[in-house]
Amino acid sequence: MLERLVESLEASPMTKRGDYNYFIHPITDGVPICEPALLREVGCAMVRMLDLEGVDKIVVAEAMGIHIGVTLSLMTDLPLVIVRKRPYGLPGEVAIHQTTGYSKGELYLNGVSEGDRVVIVDDVCSTGGTMRAILSALDQIGAEVADICVVITRGDEDIGRPFKTLVKVAVSESGVRVVDTYR
Ligand SMILES: O=P(O)(O)OC[C@H]1O[C@H](OP(=O)(O)OP(=O)(O)O)[C@H](O)[C@@H]1O
Ligand code: HPA
Protein backbone atom coordinates (compact mmCIF):
# COMPACT_ATOMS: atom_id res chain seq x y z
CA MET A 1 0.00 0.00 0.00
CA LEU A 2 1.23 3.51 -0.99
CA GLU A 3 4.32 2.08 -2.73
CA ARG A 4 3.64 4.06 -5.91
CA LEU A 5 3.18 7.27 -3.95
CA VAL A 6 6.36 6.78 -1.89
CA GLU A 7 8.50 5.74 -4.85
CA SER A 8 7.30 8.56 -7.10
CA LEU A 9 7.69 11.18 -4.34
CA GLU A 10 11.29 10.19 -3.71
CA ALA A 11 11.95 10.54 -7.45
CA SER A 12 10.45 14.08 -7.61
CA PRO A 13 12.39 16.70 -9.54
CA MET A 14 13.04 19.87 -7.51
CA THR A 15 12.70 23.53 -8.37
CA LYS A 16 12.87 26.81 -6.41
CA ARG A 17 10.02 29.24 -5.85
CA GLY A 18 11.97 32.08 -4.25
CA ASP A 19 13.64 30.41 -1.25
CA TYR A 20 11.05 27.62 -1.15
CA ASN A 21 12.22 24.13 -2.17
CA TYR A 22 9.35 23.01 -4.38
CA PHE A 23 9.01 19.36 -5.40
CA ILE A 24 7.21 18.53 -8.65
CA HIS A 25 4.94 15.50 -8.50
CA PRO A 26 1.88 14.18 -10.38
CA ILE A 27 -0.37 14.48 -7.30
CA THR A 28 0.72 18.02 -6.39
CA ASP A 29 1.18 19.39 -9.90
CA GLY A 30 -0.39 17.01 -12.43
CA VAL A 31 3.07 16.98 -14.01
CA PRO A 32 4.45 15.20 -15.93
CA ILE A 33 1.53 12.74 -15.97
CA CYS A 34 -0.94 11.40 -13.42
CA GLU A 35 -1.30 7.62 -13.64
CA PRO A 36 -4.69 6.04 -12.81
CA ALA A 37 -3.00 3.46 -10.56
CA LEU A 38 -1.51 6.25 -8.44
CA LEU A 39 -4.88 8.00 -8.15
CA ARG A 40 -6.50 4.69 -7.17
CA GLU A 41 -3.83 4.06 -4.53
CA VAL A 42 -4.38 7.53 -3.05
CA GLY A 43 -8.19 7.29 -3.28
CA CYS A 44 -8.35 3.87 -1.59
CA ALA A 45 -6.03 4.97 1.23
CA MET A 46 -8.04 8.14 1.83
CA VAL A 47 -11.40 6.33 1.88
CA ARG A 48 -9.95 3.95 4.45
CA MET A 49 -8.56 6.74 6.64
CA LEU A 50 -11.35 9.33 6.51
CA ASP A 51 -14.25 9.41 8.95
CA LEU A 52 -17.11 9.62 6.43
CA GLU A 53 -19.92 8.93 8.91
CA GLY A 54 -22.85 11.27 8.18
CA VAL A 55 -20.80 13.40 5.77
CA ASP A 56 -22.70 15.49 3.20
CA LYS A 57 -19.93 16.94 1.04
CA ILE A 58 -16.26 16.73 0.12
CA VAL A 59 -14.46 20.12 0.06
CA VAL A 60 -11.28 20.64 -1.99
CA ALA A 61 -9.18 23.63 -3.07
CA GLU A 62 -8.50 24.55 -6.70
CA ALA A 63 -6.41 23.38 -8.46
CA MET A 64 -4.56 20.43 -7.06
CA GLY A 65 -7.27 19.19 -4.72
CA ILE A 66 -9.61 18.64 -7.66
CA HIS A 67 -8.38 15.31 -9.06
CA ILE A 68 -8.22 13.89 -5.53
CA GLY A 69 -11.72 15.15 -4.76
CA VAL A 70 -13.10 13.70 -8.00
CA THR A 71 -11.52 10.33 -7.24
CA LEU A 72 -13.11 10.32 -3.75
CA SER A 73 -16.46 11.60 -5.00
CA LEU A 74 -16.70 8.76 -7.53
CA MET A 75 -15.72 6.22 -4.86
CA THR A 76 -18.08 7.48 -2.13
CA ASP A 77 -20.93 9.03 -4.15
CA LEU A 78 -20.55 12.21 -2.07
CA PRO A 79 -20.89 15.57 -3.86
CA LEU A 80 -17.82 17.73 -4.41
CA VAL A 81 -17.36 21.42 -3.52
CA ILE A 82 -14.38 23.11 -5.18
CA VAL A 83 -13.03 26.22 -3.45
CA ARG A 84 -12.19 28.39 -6.47
CA LYS A 85 -9.59 31.05 -7.14
CA ARG A 86 -12.15 33.29 -8.84
CA PRO A 87 -15.33 34.86 -7.48
CA TYR A 88 -18.79 34.09 -8.85
CA GLY A 89 -20.74 36.64 -6.77
CA LEU A 90 -23.39 34.09 -5.83
CA PRO A 91 -25.42 34.69 -2.65
CA GLY A 92 -23.55 33.36 0.38
CA GLU A 93 -20.15 33.20 -1.36
CA VAL A 94 -17.34 33.47 1.22
CA ALA A 95 -14.01 35.08 0.22
CA ILE A 96 -10.92 33.65 1.90
CA HIS A 97 -7.39 35.02 1.96
CA GLN A 98 -4.86 32.23 1.27
CA THR A 99 -1.13 32.36 2.06
CA THR A 100 1.14 29.46 1.09
CA GLY A 101 4.92 29.02 1.41
CA TYR A 102 5.39 30.78 -1.95
CA SER A 103 2.22 32.70 -2.81
CA LYS A 104 -0.73 34.76 -1.64
CA GLY A 105 -4.18 34.92 -3.17
CA GLU A 106 -7.93 34.85 -2.72
CA LEU A 107 -10.16 31.77 -2.63
CA TYR A 108 -13.95 31.72 -2.87
CA LEU A 109 -16.23 29.18 -1.22
CA ASN A 110 -19.70 28.41 -2.56
CA GLY A 111 -22.03 25.46 -2.04
CA VAL A 112 -21.65 24.79 1.69
CA SER A 113 -24.49 25.69 4.06
CA GLU A 114 -24.85 26.05 7.82
CA GLY A 115 -25.11 22.60 9.42
CA ASP A 116 -23.43 20.75 6.53
CA ARG A 117 -21.02 18.03 7.65
CA VAL A 118 -17.96 18.01 5.38
CA VAL A 119 -14.54 16.46 4.93
CA ILE A 120 -11.66 18.47 3.49
CA VAL A 121 -9.04 16.81 1.29
CA ASP A 122 -6.01 18.33 -0.42
CA ASP A 123 -2.81 17.29 -2.14
CA VAL A 124 -0.32 18.79 0.30
CA CYS A 125 -0.16 20.67 3.56
CA SER A 126 3.00 22.72 3.85
CA THR A 127 2.67 25.97 5.87
CA GLY A 128 -0.99 25.07 6.55
CA GLY A 129 -2.07 28.50 5.22
CA THR A 130 -4.55 27.07 2.72
CA MET A 131 -6.12 24.65 5.21
CA ARG A 132 -6.44 27.33 7.92
CA ALA A 133 -8.13 29.65 5.41
CA ILE A 134 -10.66 26.99 4.35
CA LEU A 135 -11.35 26.02 7.98
CA SER A 136 -12.03 29.63 8.90
CA ALA A 137 -14.51 30.03 5.98
CA LEU A 138 -16.33 26.81 6.96
CA ASP A 139 -16.46 28.00 10.56
CA GLN A 140 -17.90 31.35 9.41
CA ILE A 141 -20.64 29.49 7.52
CA GLY A 142 -21.40 27.18 10.46
CA ALA A 143 -20.45 23.94 8.72
CA GLU A 144 -19.07 21.02 10.70
CA VAL A 145 -15.72 19.54 9.64
CA ALA A 146 -15.90 15.78 10.26
CA ASP A 147 -12.36 15.05 9.11
CA ILE A 148 -9.41 16.29 7.06
CA CYS A 149 -6.95 14.24 5.03
CA VAL A 150 -4.07 15.41 2.85
CA VAL A 151 -1.92 13.18 0.67
CA ILE A 152 1.40 14.74 1.72
CA THR A 153 2.48 16.71 4.78
CA ARG A 154 5.74 18.64 4.76
CA GLY A 155 6.77 20.45 7.96
CA ASP A 156 5.14 20.58 11.38
CA GLU A 157 2.39 23.04 10.65
CA ASP A 158 -0.42 23.74 13.10
CA ILE A 159 -3.82 24.16 11.49
CA GLY A 160 -5.61 24.45 14.83
CA ARG A 161 -7.01 20.93 14.83
CA PRO A 162 -5.84 17.37 14.15
CA PHE A 163 -5.75 16.13 10.58
CA LYS A 164 -4.72 13.01 8.73
CA THR A 165 -2.06 12.51 6.10
CA LEU A 166 -1.03 9.57 3.92
CA VAL A 167 2.69 10.38 4.05
CA LYS A 168 4.98 12.82 5.81
CA VAL A 169 7.99 14.07 3.87
CA ALA A 170 11.21 15.96 4.51
CA VAL A 171 12.13 18.27 1.65
CA SER A 172 15.54 19.74 0.92
CA GLU A 173 17.22 21.30 -2.11
CA SER A 174 18.35 17.83 -3.15
CA GLY A 175 14.93 16.16 -3.02
CA VAL A 176 12.10 14.52 -1.09
CA ARG A 177 12.47 11.84 1.58
CA VAL A 178 9.37 10.05 2.89
CA VAL A 179 9.78 9.93 6.69
CA ASP A 180 6.44 8.38 7.66
CA THR A 181 3.68 6.45 5.93
CA TYR A 182 0.18 6.10 7.41
CA ARG A 183 -2.31 3.54 6.15
O1 LIG B 1 0.06 24.48 3.27
P1 LIG B 1 0.23 25.54 2.25
O2 LIG B 1 1.50 26.31 2.42
O3 LIG B 1 -0.98 26.44 2.17
O4 LIG B 1 0.41 24.83 0.83
C1 LIG B 1 -0.49 23.88 0.34
C2 LIG B 1 -1.31 24.40 -0.80
O5 LIG B 1 -0.42 24.84 -1.84
C3 LIG B 1 -0.86 24.30 -3.08
O6 LIG B 1 -1.83 25.12 -3.65
P2 LIG B 1 -1.55 26.40 -4.55
O7 LIG B 1 -2.29 27.55 -3.95
O8 LIG B 1 -0.10 26.57 -4.84
O9 LIG B 1 -2.33 26.12 -5.87
P3 LIG B 1 -2.43 24.90 -6.88
O10 LIG B 1 -3.28 23.89 -6.18
O11 LIG B 1 -3.10 25.56 -8.01
O12 LIG B 1 -1.03 24.39 -7.17
C4 LIG B 1 -1.48 22.98 -2.68
O13 LIG B 1 -2.37 22.50 -3.67
C5 LIG B 1 -2.16 23.28 -1.37
O14 LIG B 1 -3.50 23.70 -1.52
O1 HPA C 1 6.70 21.54 -2.72
C1 HPA C 1 5.55 21.54 -3.21
N1 HPA C 1 5.27 20.92 -4.37
C2 HPA C 1 4.04 20.92 -4.92
N2 HPA C 1 3.01 21.54 -4.38
C3 HPA C 1 3.21 22.17 -3.24
N3 HPA C 1 2.34 22.86 -2.48
C4 HPA C 1 3.00 23.29 -1.42
N4 HPA C 1 4.29 22.90 -1.47
C5 HPA C 1 4.45 22.19 -2.61
mmCIF file of C-alpha atoms and ligand atoms in Angstrom:
data_model
loop_
_atom_site.group_PDB
_atom_site.id
_atom_site.type_symbol
_atom_site.label_atom_id
_atom_site.label_comp_id
_atom_site.label_asym_id
_atom_site.label_seq_id
_atom_site.Cartn_x
_atom_site.Cartn_y
_atom_site.Cartn_z
ATOM 1 C CA MET A 1 0.000 0.000 0.000
ATOM 2 C CA LEU A 2 1.235 3.507 -0.989
ATOM 3 C CA GLU A 3 4.319 2.081 -2.730
ATOM 4 C CA ARG A 4 3.641 4.063 -5.914
ATOM 5 C CA LEU A 5 3.180 7.272 -3.949
ATOM 6 C CA VAL A 6 6.359 6.780 -1.891
ATOM 7 C CA GLU A 7 8.502 5.735 -4.855
ATOM 8 C CA SER A 8 7.299 8.558 -7.097
ATOM 9 C CA LEU A 9 7.689 11.183 -4.344
ATOM 10 C CA GLU A 10 11.293 10.194 -3.711
ATOM 11 C CA ALA A 11 11.954 10.542 -7.454
ATOM 12 C CA SER A 12 10.449 14.082 -7.608
ATOM 13 C CA PRO A 13 12.393 16.703 -9.542
ATOM 14 C CA MET A 14 13.037 19.874 -7.510
ATOM 15 C CA THR A 15 12.702 23.532 -8.367
ATOM 16 C CA LYS A 16 12.869 26.810 -6.414
ATOM 17 C CA ARG A 17 10.025 29.244 -5.854
ATOM 18 C CA GLY A 18 11.972 32.081 -4.253
ATOM 19 C CA ASP A 19 13.642 30.410 -1.255
ATOM 20 C CA TYR A 20 11.048 27.618 -1.150
ATOM 21 C CA ASN A 21 12.218 24.126 -2.168
ATOM 22 C CA TYR A 22 9.346 23.012 -4.380
ATOM 23 C CA PHE A 23 9.009 19.363 -5.405
ATOM 24 C CA ILE A 24 7.211 18.529 -8.646
ATOM 25 C CA HIS A 25 4.939 15.499 -8.502
ATOM 26 C CA PRO A 26 1.879 14.183 -10.380
ATOM 27 C CA ILE A 27 -0.369 14.476 -7.304
ATOM 28 C CA THR A 28 0.720 18.020 -6.389
ATOM 29 C CA ASP A 29 1.175 19.389 -9.898
ATOM 30 C CA GLY A 30 -0.392 17.006 -12.435
ATOM 31 C CA VAL A 31 3.070 16.976 -14.011
ATOM 32 C CA PRO A 32 4.451 15.195 -15.929
ATOM 33 C CA ILE A 33 1.531 12.741 -15.973
ATOM 34 C CA CYS A 34 -0.945 11.405 -13.421
ATOM 35 C CA GLU A 35 -1.299 7.617 -13.645
ATOM 36 C CA PRO A 36 -4.688 6.044 -12.809
ATOM 37 C CA ALA A 37 -2.999 3.464 -10.559
ATOM 38 C CA LEU A 38 -1.509 6.251 -8.438
ATOM 39 C CA LEU A 39 -4.882 8.005 -8.151
ATOM 40 C CA ARG A 40 -6.501 4.693 -7.165
ATOM 41 C CA GLU A 41 -3.833 4.058 -4.530
ATOM 42 C CA VAL A 42 -4.379 7.535 -3.046
ATOM 43 C CA GLY A 43 -8.193 7.286 -3.283
ATOM 44 C CA CYS A 44 -8.351 3.867 -1.594
ATOM 45 C CA ALA A 45 -6.029 4.968 1.229
ATOM 46 C CA MET A 46 -8.045 8.140 1.829
ATOM 47 C CA VAL A 47 -11.399 6.331 1.877
ATOM 48 C CA ARG A 48 -9.945 3.946 4.453
ATOM 49 C CA MET A 49 -8.565 6.744 6.643
ATOM 50 C CA LEU A 50 -11.348 9.326 6.511
ATOM 51 C CA ASP A 51 -14.250 9.410 8.946
ATOM 52 C CA LEU A 52 -17.114 9.619 6.431
ATOM 53 C CA GLU A 53 -19.922 8.927 8.915
ATOM 54 C CA GLY A 54 -22.846 11.267 8.180
ATOM 55 C CA VAL A 55 -20.800 13.395 5.775
ATOM 56 C CA ASP A 56 -22.705 15.493 3.203
ATOM 57 C CA LYS A 57 -19.931 16.945 1.035
ATOM 58 C CA ILE A 58 -16.258 16.735 0.120
ATOM 59 C CA VAL A 59 -14.461 20.120 0.063
ATOM 60 C CA VAL A 60 -11.284 20.637 -1.988
ATOM 61 C CA ALA A 61 -9.185 23.630 -3.068
ATOM 62 C CA GLU A 62 -8.498 24.550 -6.702
ATOM 63 C CA ALA A 63 -6.411 23.384 -8.456
ATOM 64 C CA MET A 64 -4.559 20.427 -7.065
ATOM 65 C CA GLY A 65 -7.272 19.188 -4.719
ATOM 66 C CA ILE A 66 -9.611 18.639 -7.663
ATOM 67 C CA HIS A 67 -8.378 15.307 -9.059
ATOM 68 C CA ILE A 68 -8.220 13.892 -5.525
ATOM 69 C CA GLY A 69 -11.721 15.145 -4.763
ATOM 70 C CA VAL A 70 -13.101 13.698 -8.002
ATOM 71 C CA THR A 71 -11.518 10.331 -7.239
ATOM 72 C CA LEU A 72 -13.110 10.317 -3.755
ATOM 73 C CA SER A 73 -16.456 11.596 -5.003
ATOM 74 C CA LEU A 74 -16.703 8.764 -7.525
ATOM 75 C CA MET A 75 -15.718 6.219 -4.858
ATOM 76 C CA THR A 76 -18.081 7.483 -2.133
ATOM 77 C CA ASP A 77 -20.935 9.025 -4.151
ATOM 78 C CA LEU A 78 -20.547 12.208 -2.070
ATOM 79 C CA PRO A 79 -20.889 15.570 -3.856
ATOM 80 C CA LEU A 80 -17.822 17.730 -4.405
ATOM 81 C CA VAL A 81 -17.358 21.417 -3.520
ATOM 82 C CA ILE A 82 -14.379 23.114 -5.180
ATOM 83 C CA VAL A 83 -13.033 26.221 -3.448
ATOM 84 C CA ARG A 84 -12.189 28.387 -6.474
ATOM 85 C CA LYS A 85 -9.591 31.053 -7.137
ATOM 86 C CA ARG A 86 -12.154 33.287 -8.840
ATOM 87 C CA PRO A 87 -15.330 34.861 -7.485
ATOM 88 C CA TYR A 88 -18.794 34.095 -8.854
ATOM 89 C CA GLY A 89 -20.736 36.635 -6.770
ATOM 90 C CA LEU A 90 -23.394 34.087 -5.832
ATOM 91 C CA PRO A 91 -25.424 34.688 -2.651
ATOM 92 C CA GLY A 92 -23.546 33.364 0.377
ATOM 93 C CA GLU A 93 -20.151 33.200 -1.363
ATOM 94 C CA VAL A 94 -17.337 33.471 1.219
ATOM 95 C CA ALA A 95 -14.007 35.077 0.217
ATOM 96 C CA ILE A 96 -10.924 33.647 1.897
ATOM 97 C CA HIS A 97 -7.387 35.019 1.957
ATOM 98 C CA GLN A 98 -4.859 32.228 1.271
ATOM 99 C CA THR A 99 -1.130 32.357 2.057
ATOM 100 C CA THR A 100 1.143 29.456 1.093
ATOM 101 C CA GLY A 101 4.924 29.017 1.414
ATOM 102 C CA TYR A 102 5.387 30.779 -1.946
ATOM 103 C CA SER A 103 2.223 32.696 -2.813
ATOM 104 C CA LYS A 104 -0.730 34.762 -1.639
ATOM 105 C CA GLY A 105 -4.181 34.919 -3.169
ATOM 106 C CA GLU A 106 -7.930 34.847 -2.720
ATOM 107 C CA LEU A 107 -10.161 31.774 -2.628
ATOM 108 C CA TYR A 108 -13.954 31.716 -2.874
ATOM 109 C CA LEU A 109 -16.234 29.178 -1.216
ATOM 110 C CA ASN A 110 -19.702 28.407 -2.561
ATOM 111 C CA GLY A 111 -22.027 25.463 -2.043
ATOM 112 C CA VAL A 112 -21.650 24.786 1.688
ATOM 113 C CA SER A 113 -24.491 25.691 4.062
ATOM 114 C CA GLU A 114 -24.852 26.050 7.824
ATOM 115 C CA GLY A 115 -25.108 22.599 9.416
ATOM 116 C CA ASP A 116 -23.426 20.745 6.533
ATOM 117 C CA ARG A 117 -21.016 18.033 7.654
ATOM 118 C CA VAL A 118 -17.958 18.014 5.382
ATOM 119 C CA VAL A 119 -14.538 16.458 4.929
ATOM 120 C CA ILE A 120 -11.655 18.473 3.487
ATOM 121 C CA VAL A 121 -9.039 16.814 1.290
ATOM 122 C CA ASP A 122 -6.010 18.329 -0.416
ATOM 123 C CA ASP A 123 -2.809 17.288 -2.137
ATOM 124 C CA VAL A 124 -0.324 18.791 0.299
ATOM 125 C CA CYS A 125 -0.165 20.667 3.562
ATOM 126 C CA SER A 126 3.000 22.722 3.845
ATOM 127 C CA THR A 127 2.666 25.968 5.865
ATOM 128 C CA GLY A 128 -0.985 25.073 6.549
ATOM 129 C CA GLY A 129 -2.067 28.497 5.223
ATOM 130 C CA THR A 130 -4.555 27.069 2.718
ATOM 131 C CA MET A 131 -6.120 24.649 5.207
ATOM 132 C CA ARG A 132 -6.441 27.327 7.920
ATOM 133 C CA ALA A 133 -8.131 29.653 5.412
ATOM 134 C CA ILE A 134 -10.658 26.995 4.352
ATOM 135 C CA LEU A 135 -11.347 26.016 7.985
ATOM 136 C CA SER A 136 -12.028 29.625 8.901
ATOM 137 C CA ALA A 137 -14.506 30.028 5.984
ATOM 138 C CA LEU A 138 -16.332 26.814 6.960
ATOM 139 C CA ASP A 139 -16.462 27.995 10.563
ATOM 140 C CA GLN A 140 -17.904 31.347 9.415
ATOM 141 C CA ILE A 141 -20.643 29.490 7.522
ATOM 142 C CA GLY A 142 -21.398 27.183 10.463
ATOM 143 C CA ALA A 143 -20.450 23.938 8.723
ATOM 144 C CA GLU A 144 -19.071 21.017 10.703
ATOM 145 C CA VAL A 145 -15.720 19.540 9.645
ATOM 146 C CA ALA A 146 -15.903 15.779 10.258
ATOM 147 C CA ASP A 147 -12.364 15.046 9.109
ATOM 148 C CA ILE A 148 -9.414 16.295 7.056
ATOM 149 C CA CYS A 149 -6.953 14.238 5.028
ATOM 150 C CA VAL A 150 -4.073 15.405 2.847
ATOM 151 C CA VAL A 151 -1.924 13.178 0.671
ATOM 152 C CA ILE A 152 1.402 14.736 1.722
ATOM 153 C CA THR A 153 2.478 16.713 4.785
ATOM 154 C CA ARG A 154 5.737 18.637 4.765
ATOM 155 C CA GLY A 155 6.768 20.454 7.958
ATOM 156 C CA ASP A 156 5.143 20.582 11.383
ATOM 157 C CA GLU A 157 2.388 23.039 10.645
ATOM 158 C CA ASP A 158 -0.421 23.743 13.103
ATOM 159 C CA ILE A 159 -3.821 24.158 11.494
ATOM 160 C CA GLY A 160 -5.610 24.452 14.828
ATOM 161 C CA ARG A 161 -7.008 20.930 14.834
ATOM 162 C CA PRO A 162 -5.844 17.365 14.155
ATOM 163 C CA PHE A 163 -5.754 16.133 10.582
ATOM 164 C CA LYS A 164 -4.720 13.006 8.728
ATOM 165 C CA THR A 165 -2.057 12.511 6.099
ATOM 166 C CA LEU A 166 -1.031 9.569 3.919
ATOM 167 C CA VAL A 167 2.690 10.380 4.048
ATOM 168 C CA LYS A 168 4.976 12.824 5.813
ATOM 169 C CA VAL A 169 7.988 14.073 3.869
ATOM 170 C CA ALA A 170 11.214 15.955 4.511
ATOM 171 C CA VAL A 171 12.135 18.275 1.654
ATOM 172 C CA SER A 172 15.538 19.744 0.925
ATOM 173 C CA GLU A 173 17.222 21.298 -2.107
ATOM 174 C CA SER A 174 18.348 17.830 -3.149
ATOM 175 C CA GLY A 175 14.930 16.163 -3.022
ATOM 176 C CA VAL A 176 12.099 14.515 -1.088
ATOM 177 C CA ARG A 177 12.470 11.843 1.575
ATOM 178 C CA VAL A 178 9.375 10.055 2.891
ATOM 179 C CA VAL A 179 9.785 9.933 6.691
ATOM 180 C CA ASP A 180 6.438 8.380 7.663
ATOM 181 C CA THR A 181 3.682 6.450 5.926
ATOM 182 C CA TYR A 182 0.181 6.097 7.407
ATOM 183 C CA ARG A 183 -2.308 3.544 6.146
HETATM 184 O O1 LIG B 1 0.055 24.480 3.269
HETATM 185 P P1 LIG B 1 0.226 25.537 2.248
HETATM 186 O O2 LIG B 1 1.497 26.313 2.417
HETATM 187 O O3 LIG B 1 -0.977 26.442 2.166
HETATM 188 O O4 LIG B 1 0.411 24.832 0.828
HETATM 189 C C1 LIG B 1 -0.492 23.885 0.338
HETATM 190 C C2 LIG B 1 -1.307 24.401 -0.804
HETATM 191 O O5 LIG B 1 -0.421 24.835 -1.838
HETATM 192 C C3 LIG B 1 -0.863 24.300 -3.079
HETATM 193 O O6 LIG B 1 -1.830 25.122 -3.646
HETATM 194 P P2 LIG B 1 -1.554 26.404 -4.551
HETATM 195 O O7 LIG B 1 -2.291 27.551 -3.946
HETATM 196 O O8 LIG B 1 -0.100 26.569 -4.839
HETATM 197 O O9 LIG B 1 -2.328 26.121 -5.870
HETATM 198 P P3 LIG B 1 -2.431 24.901 -6.876
HETATM 199 O O10 LIG B 1 -3.277 23.886 -6.182
HETATM 200 O O11 LIG B 1 -3.104 25.561 -8.010
HETATM 201 O O12 LIG B 1 -1.028 24.388 -7.170
HETATM 202 C C4 LIG B 1 -1.482 22.982 -2.682
HETATM 203 O O13 LIG B 1 -2.368 22.501 -3.672
HETATM 204 C C5 LIG B 1 -2.164 23.277 -1.367
HETATM 205 O O14 LIG B 1 -3.502 23.696 -1.524
HETATM 206 O O1 HPA B 2 6.705 21.543 -2.715
HETATM 207 C C1 HPA B 2 5.549 21.543 -3.209
HETATM 208 N N1 HPA B 2 5.269 20.915 -4.373
HETATM 209 C C2 HPA B 2 4.042 20.920 -4.920
HETATM 210 N N2 HPA B 2 3.008 21.536 -4.385
HETATM 211 C C3 HPA B 2 3.207 22.172 -3.237
HETATM 212 N N3 HPA B 2 2.342 22.860 -2.484
HETATM 213 C C4 HPA B 2 2.998 23.291 -1.421
HETATM 214 N N4 HPA B 2 4.295 22.903 -1.467
HETATM 215 C C5 HPA B 2 4.449 22.190 -2.606
#
